CSV table of C-alpha atoms in Angstrom, one decimal:
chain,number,residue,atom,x,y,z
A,1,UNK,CA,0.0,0.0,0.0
A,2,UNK,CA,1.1,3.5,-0.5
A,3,UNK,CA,1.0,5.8,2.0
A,4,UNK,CA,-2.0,7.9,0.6
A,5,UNK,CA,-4.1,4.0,0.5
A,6,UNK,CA,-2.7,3.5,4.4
A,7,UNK,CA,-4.5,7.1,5.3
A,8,UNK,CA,-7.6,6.0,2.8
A,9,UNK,CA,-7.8,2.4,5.1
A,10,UNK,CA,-7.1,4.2,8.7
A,11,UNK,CA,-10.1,6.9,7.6
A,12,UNK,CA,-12.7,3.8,6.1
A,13,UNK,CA,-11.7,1.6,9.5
A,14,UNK,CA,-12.2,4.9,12.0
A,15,UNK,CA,-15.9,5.2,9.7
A,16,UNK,CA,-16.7,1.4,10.3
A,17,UNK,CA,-15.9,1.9,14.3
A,18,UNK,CA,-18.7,4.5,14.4
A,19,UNK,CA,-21.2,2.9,12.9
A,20,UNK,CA,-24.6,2.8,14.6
A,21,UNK,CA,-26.9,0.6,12.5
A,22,UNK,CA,-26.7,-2.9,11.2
A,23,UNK,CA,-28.7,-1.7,7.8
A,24,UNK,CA,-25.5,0.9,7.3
A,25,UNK,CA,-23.1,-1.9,8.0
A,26,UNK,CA,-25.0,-3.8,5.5
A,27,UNK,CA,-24.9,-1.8,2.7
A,28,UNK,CA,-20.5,-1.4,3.9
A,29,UNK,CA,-20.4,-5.2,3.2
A,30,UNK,CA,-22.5,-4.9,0.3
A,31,UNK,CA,-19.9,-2.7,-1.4
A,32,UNK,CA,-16.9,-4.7,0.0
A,33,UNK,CA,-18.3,-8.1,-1.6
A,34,UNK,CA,-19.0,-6.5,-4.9
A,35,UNK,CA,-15.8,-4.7,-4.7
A,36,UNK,CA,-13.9,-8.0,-4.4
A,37,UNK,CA,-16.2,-9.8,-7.2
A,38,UNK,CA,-14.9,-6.9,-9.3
A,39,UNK,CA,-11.0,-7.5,-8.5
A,40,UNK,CA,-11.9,-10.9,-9.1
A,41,UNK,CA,-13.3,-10.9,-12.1
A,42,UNK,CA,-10.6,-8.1,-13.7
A,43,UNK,CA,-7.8,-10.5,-12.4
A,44,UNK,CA,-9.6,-13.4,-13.7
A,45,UNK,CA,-9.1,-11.7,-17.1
A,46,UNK,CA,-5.6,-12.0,-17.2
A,47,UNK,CA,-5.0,-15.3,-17.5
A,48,UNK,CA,-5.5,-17.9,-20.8
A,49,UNK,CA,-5.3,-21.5,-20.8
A,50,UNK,CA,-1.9,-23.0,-20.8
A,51,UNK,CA,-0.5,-20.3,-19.0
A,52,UNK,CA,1.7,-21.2,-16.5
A,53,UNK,CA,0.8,-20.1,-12.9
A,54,UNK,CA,1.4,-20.8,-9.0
A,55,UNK,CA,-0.6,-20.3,-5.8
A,56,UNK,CA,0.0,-20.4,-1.9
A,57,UNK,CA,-1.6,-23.4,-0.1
A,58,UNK,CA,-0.7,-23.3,3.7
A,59,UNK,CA,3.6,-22.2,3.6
A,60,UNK,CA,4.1,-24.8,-0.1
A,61,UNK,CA,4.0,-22.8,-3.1
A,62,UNK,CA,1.7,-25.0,-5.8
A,63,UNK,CA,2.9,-24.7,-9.2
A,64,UNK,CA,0.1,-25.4,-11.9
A,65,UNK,CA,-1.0,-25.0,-15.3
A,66,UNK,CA,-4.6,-23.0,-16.2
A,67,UNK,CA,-7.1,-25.2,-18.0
A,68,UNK,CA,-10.4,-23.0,-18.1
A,69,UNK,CA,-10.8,-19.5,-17.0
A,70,UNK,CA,-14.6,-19.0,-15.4
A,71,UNK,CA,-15.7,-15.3,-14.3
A,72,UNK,CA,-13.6,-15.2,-10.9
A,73,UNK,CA,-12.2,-18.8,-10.5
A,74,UNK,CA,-9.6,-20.2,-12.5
A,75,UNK,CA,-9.2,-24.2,-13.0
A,76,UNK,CA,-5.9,-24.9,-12.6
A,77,UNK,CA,-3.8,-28.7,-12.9
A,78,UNK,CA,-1.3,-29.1,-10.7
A,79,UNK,CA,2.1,-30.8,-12.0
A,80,UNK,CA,1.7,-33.8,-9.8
A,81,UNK,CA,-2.0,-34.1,-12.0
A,82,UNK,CA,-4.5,-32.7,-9.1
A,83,UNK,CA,-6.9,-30.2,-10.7
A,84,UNK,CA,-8.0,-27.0,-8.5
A,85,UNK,CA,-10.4,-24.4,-8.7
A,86,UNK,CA,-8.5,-21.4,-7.7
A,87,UNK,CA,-10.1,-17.7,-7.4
A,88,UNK,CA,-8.2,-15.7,-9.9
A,89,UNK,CA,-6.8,-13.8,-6.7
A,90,UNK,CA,-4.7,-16.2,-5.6
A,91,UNK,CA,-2.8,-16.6,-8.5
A,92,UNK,CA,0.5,-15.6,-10.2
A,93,UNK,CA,2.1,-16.5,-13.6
A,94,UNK,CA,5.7,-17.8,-14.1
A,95,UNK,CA,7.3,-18.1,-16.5
C-alpha cells in the first residue's frame, strides 16, 4: 500500500468503528463483496489457458497450469496431475 491508500484504510476503518446501525453496515459489506467480485473478475481476465501459474496453499508454493478461466475462479492442474479451482486472486504467472 502506499501511504495515501494506508490514510484512505485508517479513515474507512475509523468510519466502520462509528457505525450505529446494522442496515448501514449492511450496505458497507454490500460494497466490499461487490468490490472483491470486481477484483476478481478483472484479475480473472488476465489469464488464458496454458499459461503457466502458482498459488499459496498453507507455507508450499503449488505450481500449476490453467485449463479454463470462469468469471472469478480459474481451474488450474497441478504438475503432480490434481486439478484446482482457484479464485483468480490467488494466482500468479511464471514463466
Amino acid at each position: 500500500m502506499t501511504n495515501q491508500n494506508d490514510k484512505a484504510v485508517i479513515d474507512i476503518l475509523n468510519i466502520i468503528q462509528n457505525i450505529n446501525s446494522n442496515e448501514d453496515m449492511s450496505i458497507i459489506v454490500d460494497a466490499i463483496k461487490e468490490k472483491r467480485n470486481q477484483l476478481h473478475q478483472t484479475k480473472a481476465k488476465q489469464f488464458k489457458f496454458e499459461d503457466k501459474v502458482y498459488f499459496i496453499k498453507g507455507k508450499k508454493k503449488i505450481n500449476a497450469m490453467v485449463l479454463k478461466v470462469k468469471q472469478k475462479f480459474i481451474l488450474v492442474q497441478t504438475d503432480n496431475g490434481e486439478k484446482w479451482n482457484v479464485p483468480a486472486l490467488h494466482l500468479f504467472t511464471w514463466y
